[in-house]
mmCIF file of C-alpha atoms in Angstrom:
data_model
loop_
_atom_site.group_PDB
_atom_site.id
_atom_site.type_symbol
_atom_site.label_atom_id
_atom_site.label_comp_id
_atom_site.label_asym_id
_atom_site.label_seq_id
_atom_site.Cartn_x
_atom_site.Cartn_y
_atom_site.Cartn_z
ATOM 1 C CA MET F 197 58.966 -30.750 206.750
ATOM 2 C CA ALA F 198 61.785 -30.596 209.224
ATOM 3 C CA ALA F 199 64.915 -32.561 208.532
ATOM 4 C CA CYS F 200 64.935 -34.736 211.635
ATOM 5 C CA SER F 201 62.327 -36.486 213.734
ATOM 6 C CA LEU F 202 61.187 -36.267 217.332
ATOM 7 C CA ALA F 203 62.925 -39.574 217.799
ATOM 8 C CA ALA F 204 66.149 -37.862 216.776
ATOM 9 C CA VAL F 205 65.494 -35.046 219.231
ATOM 10 C CA ALA F 206 65.020 -37.510 222.035
ATOM 11 C CA ALA F 207 68.196 -39.321 220.991
ATOM 12 C CA VAL F 208 70.180 -36.087 221.080
ATOM 13 C CA ALA F 209 68.817 -35.366 224.544
ATOM 14 C CA LEU F 210 69.843 -38.804 225.747
ATOM 15 C CA LEU F 211 73.341 -38.315 224.378
ATOM 16 C CA ALA F 212 73.468 -35.056 226.297
ATOM 17 C CA GLY F 213 73.192 -37.139 229.422
ATOM 18 C CA CYS F 214 69.594 -36.528 230.346
ATOM 19 C CA SER F 215 67.397 -38.851 232.266
ATOM 20 C CA GLY F 216 64.722 -36.470 233.377
ATOM 21 C CA SER F 217 65.009 -32.911 232.126
ATOM 22 C CA VAL F 218 67.793 -32.124 229.691
ATOM 23 C CA GLN F 219 70.046 -29.125 229.403
ATOM 24 C CA GLY F 220 71.128 -29.448 225.784
ATOM 25 C CA ALA F 221 69.454 -27.853 222.780
ATOM 26 C CA PRO F 222 68.471 -30.702 220.466
ATOM 27 C CA VAL F 223 67.027 -29.825 217.081
ATOM 28 C CA PRO F 224 63.749 -31.764 216.737
ATOM 29 C CA ASP F 225 61.407 -32.464 213.908
ATOM 30 C CA SER F 226 58.392 -34.505 213.418
ATOM 31 C CA ALA F 227 57.822 -38.185 213.433
ATOM 32 C CA PRO F 228 54.596 -39.769 212.275
ATOM 33 C CA ALA F 229 51.991 -40.747 214.682
ATOM 34 C CA THR F 230 49.336 -43.288 214.700
ATOM 35 C CA ALA F 231 47.034 -44.068 217.482
ATOM 36 C CA GLY F 232 43.657 -44.855 218.675
ATOM 37 C CA ALA F 233 41.958 -46.205 221.645
ATOM 38 C CA THR F 234 42.661 -49.729 220.517
ATOM 39 C CA ASP F 235 45.420 -51.622 218.776
ATOM 40 C CA SER F 236 43.281 -51.783 215.667
ATOM 41 C CA GLY F 237 43.729 -48.036 215.197
ATOM 42 C CA SER F 238 40.206 -47.026 216.157
ATOM 43 C CA ALA F 239 40.601 -43.969 218.260
ATOM 44 C CA ALA F 240 39.090 -42.944 221.539
ATOM 45 C CA PRO F 241 40.459 -39.714 223.067
ATOM 46 C CA SER F 242 42.367 -36.870 221.556
ATOM 47 C CA THR F 243 42.873 -33.193 220.842
ATOM 48 C CA THR F 244 45.291 -30.492 219.827
ATOM 49 C CA THR F 245 45.881 -26.771 220.188
ATOM 50 C CA ALA F 246 43.358 -23.977 220.570
ATOM 51 C CA PRO F 247 42.667 -21.745 217.553
ATOM 52 C CA LYS F 248 42.001 -18.044 217.508
ATOM 53 C CA SER F 249 38.372 -17.038 217.420
ATOM 54 C CA SER F 250 35.930 -14.561 218.787
ATOM 55 C CA THR F 251 34.330 -17.026 221.189
ATOM 56 C CA PRO F 252 34.576 -16.276 224.924
ATOM 57 C CA LYS F 253 37.783 -17.148 226.691
ATOM 58 C CA SER F 254 37.854 -19.908 229.254
ATOM 59 C CA THR F 255 36.817 -18.980 232.767
ATOM 60 C CA SER F 256 38.231 -22.177 234.312
ATOM 61 C CA PRO F 257 40.436 -21.757 237.386
ATOM 62 C CA LYS F 258 44.071 -20.948 236.694
ATOM 63 C CA THR F 259 46.720 -23.519 237.551
ATOM 64 C CA ALA F 260 49.188 -22.433 240.209
ATOM 65 C CA ALA F 261 51.789 -25.199 239.746
ATOM 66 C CA PRO F 262 54.504 -24.707 237.087
ATOM 67 C CA LEU F 263 53.892 -26.780 233.965
ATOM 68 C CA SER F 264 57.223 -28.544 234.461
ATOM 69 C CA GLU F 265 55.918 -30.020 237.711
ATOM 70 C CA LEU F 266 52.784 -31.363 236.000
ATOM 71 C CA LEU F 267 54.593 -33.047 233.099
ATOM 72 C CA LEU F 268 55.173 -36.806 233.066
ATOM 73 C CA THR F 269 58.706 -37.768 234.038
ATOM 74 C CA PRO F 270 60.662 -40.269 231.897
ATOM 75 C CA GLU F 271 60.045 -42.881 234.593
ATOM 76 C CA GLU F 272 56.284 -42.412 234.215
ATOM 77 C CA PHE F 273 56.262 -43.255 230.495
ATOM 78 C CA PRO F 274 54.930 -46.674 229.494
ATOM 79 C CA GLU F 275 57.287 -49.377 228.265
ATOM 80 C CA PRO F 276 59.011 -49.724 225.842
ATOM 81 C CA PHE F 277 59.234 -45.950 225.344
ATOM 82 C CA GLY F 278 62.472 -44.570 226.721
ATOM 83 C CA ALA F 279 61.726 -40.901 227.384
ATOM 84 C CA VAL F 280 63.397 -37.560 228.000
ATOM 85 C CA VAL F 281 62.070 -34.134 228.930
ATOM 86 C CA LEU F 282 62.923 -31.705 226.144
ATOM 87 C CA PRO F 283 64.980 -28.665 227.125
ATOM 88 C CA PRO F 284 63.285 -25.280 226.612
ATOM 89 C CA GLN F 285 65.380 -24.587 223.498
ATOM 90 C CA ALA F 286 63.994 -27.664 221.736
ATOM 91 C CA VAL F 287 60.305 -27.137 222.479
ATOM 92 C CA PRO F 288 59.691 -24.377 219.867
ATOM 93 C CA MET F 289 61.015 -26.703 217.183
ATOM 94 C CA ALA F 290 59.397 -29.947 218.301
ATOM 95 C CA ALA F 291 55.909 -28.758 219.267
ATOM 96 C CA PRO F 292 54.880 -27.335 215.852
ATOM 97 C CA ASP F 293 55.739 -30.626 214.180
ATOM 98 C CA LEU F 294 53.099 -32.391 216.271
ATOM 99 C CA VAL F 295 50.442 -30.654 214.162
ATOM 100 C CA GLY F 296 52.307 -31.097 210.879
ATOM 101 C CA VAL F 297 53.238 -27.423 210.580
ATOM 102 C CA PRO F 298 56.955 -26.664 211.205
ATOM 103 C CA ARG F 299 58.031 -23.202 212.302
ATOM 104 C CA GLY F 300 58.004 -20.660 209.506
ATOM 105 C CA ALA F 301 55.789 -22.777 207.268
ATOM 106 C CA THR F 302 53.109 -21.358 204.959
ATOM 107 C CA VAL F 303 49.655 -22.891 205.350
ATOM 108 C CA ASP F 304 46.920 -22.976 202.717
ATOM 109 C CA PRO F 305 44.114 -22.213 203.508
ATOM 110 C CA SER F 306 45.571 -19.613 205.844
ATOM 111 C CA GLU F 307 42.686 -19.965 208.302
ATOM 112 C CA CYS F 308 43.941 -23.483 209.033
ATOM 113 C CA GLU F 309 47.205 -22.166 210.463
ATOM 114 C CA PRO F 310 47.637 -23.318 214.086
ATOM 115 C CA PRO F 311 46.849 -20.671 216.702
ATOM 116 C CA GLU F 312 49.631 -18.707 218.318
ATOM 117 C CA GLN F 313 51.275 -20.517 221.188
ATOM 118 C CA ASP F 314 53.641 -19.534 223.984
ATOM 119 C CA TYR F 315 56.624 -21.868 223.588
ATOM 120 C CA GLY F 316 58.425 -20.512 226.639
ATOM 121 C CA PRO F 317 58.879 -22.739 229.724
ATOM 122 C CA ASN F 318 55.821 -21.153 231.354
ATOM 123 C CA GLY F 319 53.687 -21.768 228.280
ATOM 124 C CA THR F 320 54.693 -25.148 226.832
ATOM 125 C CA VAL F 321 56.615 -28.167 228.134
ATOM 126 C CA MET F 322 57.211 -31.495 226.407
ATOM 127 C CA ALA F 323 58.482 -34.990 227.082
ATOM 128 C CA VAL F 324 59.175 -37.474 224.267
ATOM 129 C CA GLY F 325 59.464 -41.241 224.468
ATOM 130 C CA THR F 326 60.898 -43.438 221.702
ATOM 131 C CA ASP F 327 60.374 -47.118 220.941
ATOM 132 C CA ASN F 328 63.670 -48.054 219.307
ATOM 133 C CA ALA F 329 62.226 -51.238 217.841
ATOM 134 C CA THR F 330 59.446 -49.538 215.848
ATOM 135 C CA ARG F 331 60.776 -45.948 215.598
ATOM 136 C CA ALA F 332 57.443 -44.793 217.019
ATOM 137 C CA THR F 333 57.390 -41.870 219.449
ATOM 138 C CA ILE F 334 54.965 -40.763 222.129
ATOM 139 C CA SER F 335 55.019 -37.044 222.908
ATOM 140 C CA VAL F 336 53.320 -35.494 225.920
ATOM 141 C CA GLU F 337 52.788 -31.740 225.587
ATOM 142 C CA LEU F 338 51.316 -29.450 228.238
ATOM 143 C CA THR F 339 50.308 -25.929 227.260
ATOM 144 C CA LYS F 340 48.799 -23.015 229.142
ATOM 145 C CA VAL F 341 45.733 -21.751 227.284
ATOM 146 C CA ASP F 342 43.097 -19.080 227.781
ATOM 147 C CA ALA F 343 40.623 -20.481 225.266
ATOM 148 C CA PRO F 344 38.255 -23.451 225.473
ATOM 149 C CA LEU F 345 39.003 -26.626 223.542
ATOM 150 C CA ASP F 346 35.815 -25.991 221.561
ATOM 151 C CA GLU F 347 37.726 -23.376 219.547
ATOM 152 C CA LEU F 348 40.338 -25.866 218.435
ATOM 153 C CA GLU F 349 37.694 -28.421 217.581
ATOM 154 C CA ALA F 350 35.778 -25.902 215.462
ATOM 155 C CA GLN F 351 38.919 -24.944 213.520
ATOM 156 C CA THR F 352 39.870 -28.587 213.027
ATOM 157 C CA ARG F 353 36.451 -29.431 211.585
ATOM 158 C CA GLN F 354 36.832 -26.604 209.092
ATOM 159 C CA CYS F 355 40.284 -27.824 208.011
ATOM 160 C CA PRO F 356 40.148 -31.506 207.055
ATOM 161 C CA SER F 357 42.970 -30.911 204.568
ATOM 162 C CA MET F 358 45.656 -28.265 204.114
ATOM 163 C CA THR F 359 48.929 -27.831 202.272
ATOM 164 C CA VAL F 360 52.018 -26.854 204.223
ATOM 165 C CA THR F 361 55.168 -25.451 202.617
ATOM 166 C CA ALA F 362 58.409 -25.294 204.590
ATOM 167 C CA ASN F 363 62.025 -25.178 203.412
ATOM 168 C CA GLY F 364 60.930 -25.571 199.809
ATOM 169 C CA VAL F 365 58.953 -28.754 200.466
ATOM 170 C CA THR F 366 55.167 -28.891 200.205
ATOM 171 C CA THR F 367 53.238 -31.511 202.143
ATOM 172 C CA THR F 368 49.561 -32.355 202.439
ATOM 173 C CA VAL F 369 48.172 -32.636 205.954
ATOM 174 C CA THR F 370 44.810 -34.335 206.447
ATOM 175 C CA THR F 371 43.006 -34.498 209.777
ATOM 176 C CA GLU F 372 40.230 -36.804 210.921
ATOM 177 C CA ILE F 373 38.350 -36.117 214.148
ATOM 178 C CA LEU F 374 37.795 -39.306 216.144
ATOM 179 C CA PRO F 375 35.447 -40.132 219.041
ATOM 180 C CA PRO F 376 36.560 -38.249 222.175
ATOM 181 C CA SER F 377 38.072 -39.964 225.175
ATOM 182 C CA PRO F 378 35.771 -40.620 228.142
ATOM 183 C CA ILE F 379 38.489 -39.528 230.562
ATOM 184 C CA ASP F 380 37.450 -37.073 233.305
ATOM 185 C CA ALA F 381 38.384 -33.570 232.072
ATOM 186 C CA ASP F 382 36.672 -30.303 231.131
ATOM 187 C CA LYS F 383 36.624 -31.506 227.525
ATOM 188 C CA THR F 384 38.452 -34.060 225.398
ATOM 189 C CA MET F 385 39.165 -34.453 221.707
ATOM 190 C CA SER F 386 40.841 -37.107 219.553
ATOM 191 C CA LEU F 387 42.210 -36.877 216.045
ATOM 192 C CA ARG F 388 44.392 -38.584 213.485
ATOM 193 C CA ARG F 389 46.664 -36.600 211.190
ATOM 194 C CA THR F 390 48.511 -37.830 208.136
ATOM 195 C CA VAL F 391 51.378 -35.880 206.581
ATOM 196 C CA VAL F 392 52.118 -36.855 202.982
ATOM 197 C CA SER F 393 55.398 -35.615 201.528
ATOM 198 C CA PRO F 394 56.861 -36.397 198.089
ATOM 199 C CA LYS F 395 60.344 -36.460 199.625
ATOM 200 C CA ALA F 396 59.655 -38.618 202.699
ATOM 201 C CA ALA F 397 61.937 -41.627 202.329
ATOM 202 C CA ALA F 398 60.466 -43.237 205.451
ATOM 203 C CA GLY F 399 56.904 -42.984 204.164
ATOM 204 C CA ASP F 400 53.906 -40.935 205.234
ATOM 205 C CA GLN F 401 53.828 -39.605 208.779
ATOM 206 C CA THR F 402 50.821 -40.491 210.920
ATOM 207 C CA MET F 403 49.963 -38.875 214.244
ATOM 208 C CA LEU F 404 47.254 -40.058 216.596
ATOM 209 C CA THR F 405 46.608 -37.341 219.182
ATOM 210 C CA LEU F 406 44.526 -37.497 222.343
ATOM 211 C CA ILE F 407 43.735 -34.120 223.911
ATOM 212 C CA ALA F 408 42.153 -33.043 227.174
ATOM 213 C CA GLN F 409 41.674 -29.658 228.798
ATOM 214 C CA VAL F 410 41.851 -29.285 232.570
ATOM 215 C CA GLY F 411 41.278 -25.690 233.586
ATOM 216 C CA ASP F 412 43.876 -23.602 231.746
ATOM 217 C CA VAL F 413 46.140 -26.561 230.981
ATOM 218 C CA ARG F 414 45.801 -28.503 227.739
ATOM 219 C CA VAL F 415 47.226 -32.023 227.591
ATOM 220 C CA ALA F 416 48.089 -33.393 224.129
ATOM 221 C CA THR F 417 49.542 -36.885 223.850
ATOM 222 C CA THR F 418 50.642 -37.990 220.372
ATOM 223 C CA LEU F 419 51.739 -41.334 218.958
ATOM 224 C CA MET F 420 53.742 -40.792 215.763
ATOM 225 C CA THR F 421 54.755 -43.427 213.215
ATOM 226 C CA PHE F 422 56.113 -43.626 209.661
ATOM 227 C CA GLY F 423 54.985 -45.575 206.653
ATOM 228 C CA SER F 424 52.869 -48.668 207.234
ATOM 229 C CA ALA F 425 54.018 -49.219 210.830
ATOM 230 C CA THR F 426 51.089 -50.008 213.148
ATOM 231 C CA PRO F 427 52.406 -50.363 216.703
ATOM 232 C CA SER F 428 50.093 -50.976 219.632
ATOM 233 C CA THR F 429 48.204 -47.890 220.763
ATOM 234 C CA ALA F 430 47.884 -49.164 224.338
ATOM 235 C CA PRO F 431 50.992 -47.205 225.473
ATOM 236 C CA LEU F 432 49.433 -44.028 224.065
ATOM 237 C CA ASP F 433 46.298 -44.561 226.112
ATOM 238 C CA GLN F 434 48.409 -45.248 229.192
ATOM 239 C CA ALA F 435 50.504 -42.115 228.729
ATOM 240 C CA PHE F 436 47.437 -39.959 228.073
ATOM 241 C CA THR F 437 45.619 -41.230 231.148
ATOM 242 C CA ALA F 438 48.680 -40.745 233.359
ATOM 243 C CA ALA F 439 49.322 -37.250 231.958
ATOM 244 C CA VAL F 440 45.753 -36.056 232.540
ATOM 245 C CA GLN F 441 45.597 -37.537 236.026
ATOM 246 C CA LYS F 442 48.876 -35.878 236.984
ATOM 247 C CA VAL F 443 47.630 -32.471 235.813
ATOM 248 C CA LYS F 444 44.385 -32.909 237.735
ATOM 249 C CA ALA F 445 46.264 -33.952 240.878
ATOM 250 C CA GLY F 446 48.708 -31.059 240.585
ATOM 251 C CA LYS F 447 46.056 -28.361 240.261
#
């Protein structure tokens, strides 16, 4: 997997002097996530990215507002997560790690490879918050999509486990679909991913992701942790709710 974590990316952005959006080009990686709808780890809402398929494209109304205007600001993140908005240069490196598949990685089975995604500023924006006490991160990712969330869910169900090879390191990524969030959106999805690496000194990486689709905007909020850490998932729920409501209000 990548050499540094999302927490490191956020730290680099902070050092660059960012409070809201940042101008630097931090080099992110992945950090483990864990989440659920409750502190016990039982999930509620969640989702991810949309896979390729032959099913009809979404006919939901297009969003006029730029994604950057719909993204949570650092001030809107729940405590104790100090957040930054990632600069456009960092997004293509950080976003793939949220699904356990770094850029340039080989995925087996190949049909489990994440769908193509526009990582440009008009296609994907991200903000990352870090809890310095637990090393947990909360990432909020907004993407423009032209496919329904059903496609991603179908692909995810077909890929409960996959091996990912990047930079000479092979990891095993397992995904569990959890009960969807009851939040008001076109569709929601929740999942928990675990990334097991033989060279991970910090332990396995866990990511609890809550996903919602609102028109052509997909909201994915991920709590990532390492090892046996089990921080409260309440901040994840708060960030997810705020992120979805802001997208709905901005449309």
